[in-house]
Amino acid sequence: MFKNFIKTLKVAVLSKSGLITSILFGILTSLVSFIPLFFGELILNKIYETSSLEFWDVFIIALVQVLSLFIIGLLRSRIDKYNQYIHQNLWVKNNIVIAKKSLDLDYDLLESDKAKESLSRAQQGRNAFGGFAAFFVDISQVISSFISLIIGSFYISRLFEVSQTISNDGLFNFLNSYWCGIVIILVILLAVLINLFIFKKIKKVEEDTFNNVLSFNRSFSYYFEVMSDYRLGKDVRIYGLKDTILNNMKNENDKINSFYVKSNRKTSLYYALTGLTVALIYLFSYLFVSLKAYYGLIAVGSIISVVGSITNIANALLSLINSLNGMRIKSTYLSYYFDYLDIKNKKVNVKNYSKDITGNYVIEFKNVSFKYPNTEDYIFKGFNLKFGEKNKTALVGKNGSGKTTLIKLLSRLYKPESGEILINGKDIWSFEYGDYQKLLSIVFQDFSLFPFTIKENVACDKEINEHEIEKDLDDVHFDYKKFDKGINTYVYKYLEEGVELSGGESQKVAIARALYKKSNLVLLDEPTSALDPISEAEIYKLFDKLVSDKQAIYISHRMSSTRFCDDIIVLDNGQVIERGSHESLMKSENGLYKQMFEAQAKYYK
Ligand code: ADP
């Protein structure tokens, strides 16, 4: 709890300008509540203590009061505006921090429920009750409360002034004793204690509500995205999902609302009670101080400043508790933001291997066991495989046999539960992540293009060399010249008015991207699944040329495309069941390879 508080405070302190303006705002707020008391007392004393009405004196005091309130008002509104700018800035910075964290997160974590839940908490948590911006407001209130307590104590110290007059009147004697001041302070403390208790209740209600609406908010946001995503829009329209989505959204919204209605009903009652205690203090202190003035124990002009100070002190104490409590609550919610940032990637044991490896990459899976996060079934159990001595390797097998998983493990998207994956004898997890990624070019089956230009999609983080990009696109027979802006054309219509590429065209861009990366090892997972037969044949003819100086690993269902590979590995159920060249595998009468090859070949006869 305290740790969260300190962490949040640190973020707040990091924004120095935010902190300074919050403190200034707090000081000015406190002055605003005391200036009328100070000048009010001066005016009343002028009127009561002098026999003739000194109009100009009173006028000037009133004028100074108005002027000082006006100047402070101006300053406060300027600071307020500036604060909004600072809070906006902080908001943007936090967004960037969250985005950076998501981008840096281990892939399996990004996919995990834990991270999704944590991100959702982080986003909702930092918005809850105004987030960091409101935290700054609380800082202002703490400062303003402290100053009000100091100034207020100075004023109410008058309640402790005792005159030497002796009287038989018990009430007079009581009012002329320390007890009078002590009783007032006790009343203030009692009211504050009651309010403390009430605030605790409020916090519990608000915390329960936050936790209850969390998952509904997450689904509501998802539906909101679905509605406006034009790529999902096709299926939404064809399969008439509009009503289902709207109904689901409405249901989620109704649930969220019902929690808020219940929570508001409870908290508004509690807030009304806090208002009542403040009103009672007001009543009580007027009674006491007016009686004191009646008995001549205090100047009439002081009624206004002392009563005002009593209520200011009570308000300051409440505001202090409220804002400290608010800071505590907010830091609890903001802690979800820190929790997300604290999610640890897997430790990588970097042993300073050289960045490049020369020669053919020999890849070895040694006793590897792996299952996907949050699943029971192992995809690989004690799996052993060594390949890469030959230039072209093919992985074939039925759906679900583990081919893509093998590539994902090799590309370090997931870490095996046990065992090792070696590349030329070096554990792939011992490389610096960036260095390792440079070794591989992968086209995944479900590759993604981004709403950037075609050239940016090809170059990604590499320097843009337009000539080379065009050459790679030409090599995969992607016709960018048909677009007015050529390789400067945007893909998709998300950010700019771009083009919708067909599945086959997108696949060609993805292959060009893998070539442009110029890694020694190219991994192609169903690289031609979306291509028409002619393009597929062209690409396969080209592959030899495209990857001539590189090593390639193909995964393909089209057995005709893998027959040219030097080494064909047949996987089934996470195990290597056959291996060899096309010719040797075709000799195995009941072999899976031969069955698969013939099953496809008969359609082409
Ligand atoms: P292949 O590429 O041979 O068709 P995969 O390697 O894609 O097979 O899949 C192997 C098994 O792993 C399948 O049963 C699939 O359902 C499962 N699988 C794949 N990806 C995930 C994932 N992200 N989470 C859980 N299971 C997965």
XYZ file of C-alpha atoms and ligand atoms in Angstrom:
632
model
C 0.000 0.000 0.000
C 2.641 2.457 1.142
C 4.892 1.249 -1.683
C 2.219 2.153 -4.257
C 1.831 5.530 -2.650
C 5.551 6.217 -2.892
C 5.695 4.997 -6.504
C 2.844 7.285 -7.520
C 4.363 10.167 -5.632
C 7.623 9.559 -7.491
C 5.866 9.836 -10.854
C 4.200 13.012 -9.638
C 7.500 14.408 -8.390
C 9.113 13.574 -11.745
C 6.784 16.098 -13.296
C 8.485 19.034 -11.562
C 6.369 21.733 -13.166
C 3.251 19.781 -12.198
C 4.394 19.635 -8.613
C 5.306 23.334 -8.405
C 2.017 24.511 -9.876
C 0.091 22.164 -7.594
C 1.832 23.612 -4.554
C 1.233 27.179 -5.747
C -2.395 26.390 -6.411
C -2.715 24.964 -2.897
C -1.230 28.101 -1.296
C -3.554 30.405 -3.254
C -6.615 28.271 -2.473
C -5.909 28.536 1.213
C -5.418 32.315 1.011
C -8.789 32.695 -0.725
C -10.561 31.182 2.272
C -8.825 33.449 4.777
C -8.740 36.801 2.978
C -12.473 37.526 3.566
C -12.016 36.629 7.253
C -8.996 38.888 7.641
C -10.576 41.901 5.934
C -14.033 41.152 7.381
C -12.588 41.379 10.885
C -10.814 44.653 10.033
C -14.017 46.205 8.695
C -16.220 45.072 11.571
C -13.696 46.264 14.137
C -13.475 49.643 12.371
C -17.246 49.968 12.583
C -17.592 48.798 16.192
C -14.508 50.335 17.741
C -14.665 53.854 16.350
C -17.516 56.200 17.265
C -17.774 57.888 13.897
C -18.163 55.899 10.718
C -14.907 56.153 8.806
C -16.400 55.422 5.428
C -13.251 55.861 3.321
C -11.199 53.615 5.571
C -13.821 50.872 5.291
C -14.084 51.469 1.550
C -10.322 51.150 1.060
C -10.127 47.952 3.149
C -13.016 46.480 1.123
C -11.326 47.588 -2.095
C -7.999 45.980 -1.133
C -9.889 42.790 -0.250
C -11.677 42.721 -3.593
C -8.471 43.497 -5.470
C -6.446 40.815 -3.720
C -9.202 38.238 -4.302
C -9.322 39.318 -7.945
C -5.555 38.944 -8.427
C -5.496 35.569 -6.687
C -8.490 34.501 -8.802
C -6.600 35.459 -11.959
C -3.468 33.615 -10.845
C -5.481 30.543 -9.940
C -7.201 30.382 -13.283
C -3.849 30.763 -15.117
C -2.309 27.979 -13.030
C -5.394 25.870 -13.559
C -5.072 26.194 -17.329
C -1.359 25.408 -17.171
C -2.102 22.389 -14.973
C -4.486 21.025 -17.568
C -1.681 21.232 -20.116
C 0.725 19.472 -17.765
C -1.804 16.748 -16.982
C -2.430 16.233 -20.688
C 1.312 15.888 -21.213
C 1.625 13.396 -18.407
C -1.269 11.436 -19.897
C 0.480 11.248 -23.263
C 3.757 10.225 -21.608
C 1.997 7.452 -19.683
C 0.413 6.243 -22.922
C 3.807 6.014 -24.515
C 5.215 4.165 -21.504
C 2.355 1.630 -21.688
C 2.750 1.240 -25.463
C 6.490 0.714 -25.093
C 5.937 -1.887 -22.411
C 3.433 -3.783 -24.584
C 5.846 -3.724 -27.505
C 8.716 -4.989 -25.346
C 6.716 -7.711 -23.670
C 7.648 -11.346 -24.343
C 5.265 -12.616 -26.987
C 3.857 -15.426 -24.853
C 3.174 -12.932 -22.075
C 1.464 -10.550 -24.474
C -0.833 -13.400 -25.458
C -1.452 -14.477 -21.876
C -4.620 -13.716 -19.990
C -2.536 -12.379 -17.138
C -1.022 -9.595 -19.269
C -4.314 -8.751 -20.999
C -6.060 -8.488 -17.658
C -3.172 -6.466 -16.266
C -3.192 -4.069 -19.219
C -6.920 -3.599 -18.904
C -6.484 -2.901 -15.175
C -3.619 -0.509 -15.927
C -5.664 1.454 -18.434
C -8.766 1.601 -16.317
C -6.777 2.100 -13.139
C -4.955 5.148 -14.340
C -8.271 6.687 -15.424
C -10.026 5.835 -12.202
C -10.919 8.931 -10.179
C -8.993 11.179 -12.507
C -5.690 9.264 -12.325
C -2.437 11.183 -12.093
C -4.143 14.520 -12.804
C -6.392 14.089 -9.787
C -3.373 13.020 -7.757
C -1.914 16.468 -8.389
C -5.183 18.060 -7.291
C -4.861 16.063 -4.067
C -1.335 17.399 -3.602
C -2.739 20.941 -3.940
C -5.379 20.160 -1.361
C -2.870 18.760 1.103
C -0.805 21.961 0.829
C -3.840 24.202 1.072
C -5.090 22.242 4.120
C -1.768 22.575 5.901
C -1.650 26.322 5.383
C -5.279 26.680 6.439
C -4.521 24.727 9.606
C -1.626 27.047 10.453
C -3.497 30.311 9.774
C -6.695 28.937 11.346
C -4.849 27.928 14.532
C -3.576 31.469 14.862
C -7.166 32.791 14.784
C -8.703 30.230 17.086
C -5.935 30.690 19.620
C -8.094 33.638 20.715
C -10.582 31.183 22.144
C -7.925 30.332 24.708
C -7.491 33.933 25.880
C -8.846 34.213 29.421
C -9.656 37.535 31.131
C -9.186 38.039 34.902
C -12.843 39.061 35.425
C -14.591 37.092 38.189
C -18.309 36.380 37.815
C -21.055 34.250 39.357
C -22.406 33.403 35.922
C -21.442 29.774 35.221
C -21.798 30.203 31.453
C -19.554 33.305 31.579
C -16.948 31.398 33.581
C -17.046 28.508 31.167
C -16.703 30.782 28.144
C -13.881 32.604 29.913
C -11.862 29.421 30.423
C -9.565 27.218 28.405
C -12.377 24.686 28.361
C -14.242 26.727 25.810
C -11.418 26.325 23.279
C -10.880 22.690 24.247
C -14.577 21.868 23.699
C -14.512 23.489 20.254
C -11.411 21.517 19.303
C -12.958 18.314 20.603
C -16.078 18.982 18.522
C -13.933 19.509 15.431
C -12.022 16.298 16.123
C -15.225 14.346 16.703
C -16.637 15.547 13.372
C -13.390 14.649 11.651
C -13.392 11.169 13.210
C -16.962 10.586 12.059
C -15.996 11.662 8.558
C -12.951 9.427 8.585
C -15.208 6.508 9.264
C -17.536 7.597 6.444
C -14.654 7.986 3.960
C -13.526 4.457 4.736
C -16.970 3.230 3.783
C -16.876 5.285 0.574
C -13.511 3.827 -0.372
C -14.770 0.276 0.099
C -17.807 0.930 -2.118
C -15.695 2.554 -4.841
C -13.084 -0.198 -4.776
C -15.743 -2.919 -5.070
C -17.334 -1.082 -7.981
C -14.020 -0.735 -9.813
C -13.305 -4.448 -9.499
C -16.825 -5.398 -10.495
C -16.886 -3.343 -13.696
C -13.355 -4.220 -14.782
C -14.098 -7.243 -16.960
C -17.301 -5.680 -18.357
C -15.368 -2.597 -19.395
C -12.829 -4.810 -21.150
C -15.496 -6.628 -23.195
C -17.327 -3.369 -23.886
C -14.124 -1.846 -25.299
C -13.599 -4.922 -27.464
C -17.078 -4.663 -28.989
C -16.514 -0.977 -29.531
C -13.406 -1.761 -31.594
C -15.153 -4.506 -33.557
C -17.903 -2.098 -34.587
C -15.565 0.324 -36.244
C -12.956 -2.083 -37.664
C -13.704 -2.217 -41.344
C -11.631 -5.372 -41.803
C -13.986 -7.214 -39.458
C -16.887 -5.374 -41.055
C -17.267 -7.907 -43.889
C -18.177 -10.825 -41.686
C -20.219 -8.593 -39.410
C -22.374 -7.658 -42.399
C -22.535 -10.970 -44.219
C -23.426 -12.918 -41.106
C -25.716 -10.247 -39.664
C -23.761 -9.833 -36.440
C -24.912 -6.254 -35.893
C -27.714 -7.104 -33.472
C -25.605 -9.636 -31.602
C -22.819 -7.095 -31.115
C -25.182 -4.295 -30.139
C -27.044 -6.583 -27.736
C -23.811 -7.752 -26.178
C -22.659 -4.151 -25.806
C -25.951 -3.172 -24.266
C -25.802 -6.080 -21.839
C -22.260 -5.182 -20.806
C -23.266 -1.561 -20.457
C -26.346 -2.422 -18.386
C -24.193 -4.442 -16.024
C -21.663 -1.619 -15.706
C -24.461 0.881 -15.101
C -26.179 -1.198 -12.479
C -22.944 -1.345 -10.490
C -22.492 2.424 -10.757
C -26.107 3.161 -9.813
C -25.795 1.023 -6.693
C -22.450 2.547 -5.828
C -23.653 6.127 -6.375
C -26.717 5.538 -4.245
C -24.561 4.435 -1.346
C -21.825 7.038 -1.724
C -24.205 9.992 -2.161
C -25.757 9.099 1.193
C -22.307 8.985 2.764
C -21.315 12.313 1.183
C -24.542 13.883 2.513
C -23.563 12.738 6.003
C -20.157 14.421 5.733
C -21.922 17.650 4.711
C -24.145 17.355 7.757
C -21.233 17.114 10.172
C -19.699 20.278 8.673
C -23.023 22.117 9.065
C -23.218 21.045 12.701
C -19.735 22.403 13.400
C -20.791 25.688 11.864
C -23.856 25.893 14.075
C -21.971 24.958 17.189
C -19.122 27.403 16.676
C -21.462 30.326 15.894
C -23.264 29.641 19.126
C -20.071 29.584 21.188
C -18.265 32.498 19.602
C -21.343 34.748 19.506
C -21.908 34.082 23.205
C -18.264 34.948 23.893
C -18.713 38.217 21.991
C -21.963 38.871 23.854
C -20.125 38.623 27.164
C -17.411 40.934 25.795
C -14.771 38.193 25.896
C -13.921 38.635 22.270
C -14.203 41.577 19.847
C -17.351 41.555 17.700
C -15.176 41.769 14.612
C -13.511 38.521 15.621
C -16.778 36.551 15.383
C -16.430 36.390 11.656
C -12.742 35.439 11.635
C -12.901 32.945 14.506
C -16.074 31.188 13.312
C -14.681 31.251 9.786
C -11.421 29.824 11.055
C -13.141 27.038 12.980
C -14.982 25.948 9.855
C -11.857 26.479 7.765
C -9.918 24.251 10.162
C -12.620 21.593 10.145
C -12.762 21.788 6.351
C -8.976 21.716 6.124
C -8.773 18.641 8.348
C -11.481 16.932 6.322
C -9.900 17.959 3.071
C -6.534 16.769 4.368
C -7.968 13.380 5.283
C -10.002 13.311 2.089
C -7.067 14.126 -0.144
C -4.634 11.843 1.685
C -7.279 9.163 1.434
C -7.835 10.113 -2.212
C -4.120 9.826 -2.863
C -4.155 6.434 -1.191
C -7.116 5.258 -3.284
C -5.665 6.662 -6.478
C -2.282 5.155 -5.805
C -4.035 1.792 -5.388
C -5.555 2.170 -8.854
C -2.468 3.734 -10.344
C -0.537 0.802 -8.935
C -2.213 -1.343 -11.612
C -0.342 0.807 -14.095
C 2.903 0.034 -12.274
C 1.961 -3.649 -12.010
C 1.736 -3.795 -15.799
C 5.100 -2.102 -16.163
C 6.529 -4.529 -13.600
C 5.619 -7.657 -15.583
C 8.961 -9.289 -16.055
C 10.125 -10.695 -19.353
C 11.950 -13.976 -19.140
C 15.488 -13.562 -17.983
C 17.871 -13.912 -20.844
C 21.276 -15.193 -20.061
C 23.396 -13.186 -22.479
C 26.890 -14.547 -22.693
C 28.204 -12.069 -25.204
C 28.210 -14.379 -28.146
C 29.376 -12.892 -31.381
C 26.522 -11.223 -33.179
C 26.911 -13.109 -36.416
C 27.390 -16.735 -37.053
C 29.259 -17.817 -40.099
C 28.558 -20.814 -42.285
C 25.402 -22.861 -42.387
C 23.171 -22.651 -39.350
C 22.844 -26.052 -37.824
C 19.800 -26.043 -35.620
C 19.335 -28.539 -32.880
C 16.306 -29.148 -30.683
C 17.640 -31.062 -27.685
C 15.127 -32.798 -25.477
C 12.678 -29.921 -25.892
C 9.337 -29.962 -24.083
C 6.789 -27.283 -24.681
C 3.135 -26.528 -24.174
C 1.372 -23.228 -24.795
C 0.643 -21.036 -21.770
C -2.602 -21.940 -20.003
C -2.961 -25.241 -21.899
C -2.540 -28.807 -20.721
C -1.335 -30.737 -23.770
C 2.312 -30.799 -24.702
C 3.039 -29.978 -28.344
C 6.576 -31.347 -27.943
C 7.763 -33.729 -25.256
C 11.461 -34.595 -25.135
C 11.723 -33.565 -28.782
C 15.045 -34.041 -30.589
C 15.840 -32.808 -34.059
C 18.961 -31.568 -35.792
C 18.742 -29.930 -39.195
C 20.248 -27.237 -41.352
C 23.284 -29.052 -42.740
C 21.488 -28.995 -46.081
C 20.514 -25.711 -47.665
C 16.795 -26.330 -48.061
C 14.802 -28.038 -45.398
C 11.084 -28.745 -45.552
C 8.803 -29.399 -42.619
C 5.685 -31.261 -43.618
C 2.921 -32.930 -41.711
C -0.778 -32.827 -41.026
C -2.486 -29.812 -39.509
C -1.662 -29.396 -35.862
C 1.444 -31.596 -35.987
C 3.585 -28.786 -34.548
C 5.327 -27.266 -37.586
C 4.442 -23.635 -36.855
C 5.113 -24.155 -33.161
C 8.603 -25.331 -34.040
C 9.191 -22.092 -35.957
C 7.771 -20.036 -33.093
C 10.147 -21.724 -30.669
C 13.045 -21.200 -33.027
C 12.178 -17.526 -33.391
C 12.046 -17.108 -29.596
C 8.395 -16.124 -29.451
C 8.064 -18.836 -26.824
C 10.589 -20.431 -24.533
C 10.602 -24.208 -24.093
C 9.624 -25.478 -20.693
C 12.737 -27.629 -20.715
C 15.475 -28.626 -23.109
C 17.593 -26.480 -25.356
C 17.493 -25.093 -28.841
C 20.955 -24.570 -30.254
C 22.147 -22.768 -33.315
C 25.630 -23.871 -34.284
C 25.976 -25.189 -30.768
C 24.935 -21.938 -29.055
C 21.759 -21.710 -27.023
C 19.421 -19.382 -28.928
C 18.375 -17.811 -25.621
C 21.936 -16.736 -24.936
C 21.916 -14.121 -27.678
C 20.952 -10.520 -27.196
C 17.349 -10.442 -28.476
C 18.037 -7.909 -31.215
C 21.155 -9.746 -32.398
C 19.291 -13.005 -32.574
C 16.383 -11.561 -34.552
C 18.857 -10.348 -37.162
C 19.787 -13.945 -37.925
C 16.310 -14.941 -39.070
C 13.781 -13.789 -41.658
C 10.378 -15.305 -41.142
C 7.150 -15.150 -43.075
C 4.480 -16.444 -40.766
C 1.317 -18.005 -42.045
C -0.645 -15.258 -40.331
C 1.852 -12.503 -41.109
C 0.757 -8.904 -40.637
C 1.104 -5.858 -42.798
C 0.698 -2.467 -41.184
C -1.104 0.697 -42.203
C 2.152 2.241 -43.440
C 3.392 2.681 -46.992
C 4.395 -0.383 -49.004
C 8.052 0.580 -48.746
C 7.827 0.979 -44.984
C 6.156 -2.428 -44.766
C 9.091 -3.935 -46.610
C 11.880 -2.021 -44.877
C 10.439 -2.135 -41.322
C 13.272 -1.104 -39.000
C 15.894 -1.161 -41.760
C 17.011 1.877 -43.647
C 14.825 2.567 -46.689
C 16.633 1.869 -49.939
C 13.932 2.419 -52.559
C 15.890 0.787 -55.324
C 16.399 -2.417 -53.360
C 12.835 -2.464 -52.133
C 11.592 -2.229 -55.695
C 13.950 -4.999 -56.729
C 12.706 -7.325 -53.990
C 9.102 -6.517 -54.902
C 9.892 -7.166 -58.572
C 11.486 -10.475 -57.614
C 8.279 -11.673 -55.967
C 6.276 -10.273 -58.929
C 4.439 -7.691 -56.905
C 3.143 -5.025 -59.250
C 3.524 -1.793 -57.279
C 3.657 0.243 -60.496
C -0.065 -0.124 -60.913
C -0.508 2.297 -57.982
C -0.112 6.009 -58.719
C 2.249 6.408 -55.782
C 4.112 3.139 -56.375
C 5.883 1.927 -53.237
C 4.751 5.108 -51.465
C 1.182 3.859 -51.526
C -0.373 3.232 -48.135
C -1.613 -0.222 -47.209
C -5.147 -0.365 -45.714
C -7.432 2.547 -45.009
C -6.803 2.932 -41.302
C -4.544 5.955 -41.093
C -4.366 7.243 -44.655
C -6.392 6.579 -47.755
C -4.581 3.405 -48.814
C -5.183 0.318 -50.900
C -6.601 -3.035 -49.924
C -4.191 -5.657 -51.158
C -5.482 -9.101 -52.038
C -4.332 -12.033 -49.896
C -1.815 -13.076 -52.549
C -0.477 -9.535 -53.002
C -0.079 -9.148 -49.246
C 1.804 -12.415 -49.115
C 4.180 -11.188 -51.813
C 4.887 -8.014 -49.807
C 5.518 -10.166 -46.737
C 7.985 -12.335 -48.679
C 9.727 -9.220 -50.043
C 10.033 -7.977 -46.461
C 11.740 -11.224 -45.458
C 14.139 -10.929 -48.399
C 14.917 -7.270 -47.680
C 15.988 -8.234 -44.166
C 18.852 -10.179 -45.709
C 19.189 -12.741 -42.977
C 21.028 -15.928 -43.664
C 18.156 -18.121 -42.623
C 14.729 -17.666 -44.226
C 11.764 -19.412 -42.659
C 8.648 -19.585 -44.762
C 5.494 -20.908 -43.156
C 2.992 -21.696 -45.920
C 4.522 -18.932 -48.011
C 2.260 -19.401 -50.986
C -1.027 -20.408 -49.367
C -2.804 -17.292 -50.591
C -1.295 -17.248 -54.060
C -3.055 -18.326 -57.216
C -1.529 -21.416 -58.899
C 0.370 -19.329 -61.457
C 1.875 -16.985 -58.895
C 2.666 -19.953 -56.692
C 4.519 -21.688 -59.490
C 6.361 -18.442 -60.253
C 7.360 -17.939 -56.661
C 8.583 -21.485 -56.295
C 10.610 -21.157 -59.441
C 12.003 -17.978 -57.974
C 12.636 -19.310 -54.506
C 15.727 -21.065 -55.646
C 17.053 -17.772 -56.927
C 15.678 -15.730 -54.040
C 17.284 -17.792 -51.366
C 20.180 -19.069 -53.431
C 22.824 -17.738 -51.083
C 20.778 -18.396 -47.989
C 19.404 -21.263 -46.033
C 15.665 -21.815 -46.178
C 13.161 -23.751 -44.156
C 9.803 -24.288 -45.808
C 6.585 -25.363 -44.254
C 4.014 -26.225 -46.824
C 0.958 -28.303 -47.401
C 1.666 -28.299 -51.101
C 3.820 -31.357 -51.345
C 4.858 -30.446 -54.847
C 6.561 -27.377 -53.455
C 8.702 -29.226 -50.965
C 9.894 -31.980 -53.260
C 12.804 -29.747 -54.295
C 14.132 -29.553 -50.755
C 17.264 -31.455 -49.867
C 15.979 -32.538 -46.500
C 12.298 -33.237 -45.854
C 11.221 -33.756 -42.247
C 7.789 -35.247 -41.618
C 6.246 -34.292 -38.294
C 3.301 -35.957 -36.678
C 1.945 -35.209 -33.261
C 5.098 -33.400 -32.211
C 7.436 -36.133 -33.401
C 9.636 -36.721 -36.415
C 8.201 -39.792 -38.084
C 10.015 -39.730 -41.438
C 12.925 -37.932 -42.944
C 14.833 -37.899 -46.208
C 14.774 -36.639 -49.753
C 11.589 -36.727 -51.823
C 12.781 -39.782 -53.692
C 13.690 -41.746 -50.573
C 10.435 -40.839 -48.797
C 8.380 -41.873 -51.787
C 9.909 -45.329 -51.508
C 8.350 -45.899 -48.118
C 5.115 -47.614 -49.144
C 2.931 -46.773 -46.089
C 4.727 -43.592 -45.193
C 2.759 -40.455 -44.337
C 4.754 -38.416 -46.825
C 3.906 -40.690 -49.692
C 0.230 -40.755 -48.660
C 0.061 -36.974 -48.448
C 1.914 -36.515 -51.724
C -0.311 -38.927 -53.602
C -3.482 -37.587 -52.047
C -2.658 -34.181 -53.506
C -1.162 -35.416 -56.741
C -4.290 -37.254 -57.778
C -6.144 -33.931 -58.115
C -3.620 -32.802 -60.657
C -3.706 -35.898 -62.820
P 0.878 -26.930 -37.655
O 1.689 -25.739 -37.995
O 1.610 -28.204 -37.808
O -0.447 -26.971 -38.352
P 0.793 -25.771 -35.043
O 2.186 -25.797 -34.593
O 0.232 -24.494 -35.539
O 0.536 -26.908 -36.104
O -0.128 -26.242 -33.845
C 0.159 -27.360 -33.021
C -0.886 -27.417 -31.900
O -0.716 -26.290 -31.059
C -2.318 -27.360 -32.419
O -3.078 -28.321 -31.717
C -2.779 -25.961 -32.089
O -4.138 -25.946 -31.781
C -1.956 -25.637 -30.852
N -1.692 -24.185 -30.762
C -1.134 -23.422 -31.710
N -1.005 -22.144 -31.278
C -1.483 -22.125 -30.024
C -1.626 -21.101 -29.024
N -1.201 -19.852 -29.228
N -2.178 -21.436 -27.839
C -2.582 -22.706 -27.603
N -2.473 -23.708 -28.488
C -1.939 -23.428 -29.688
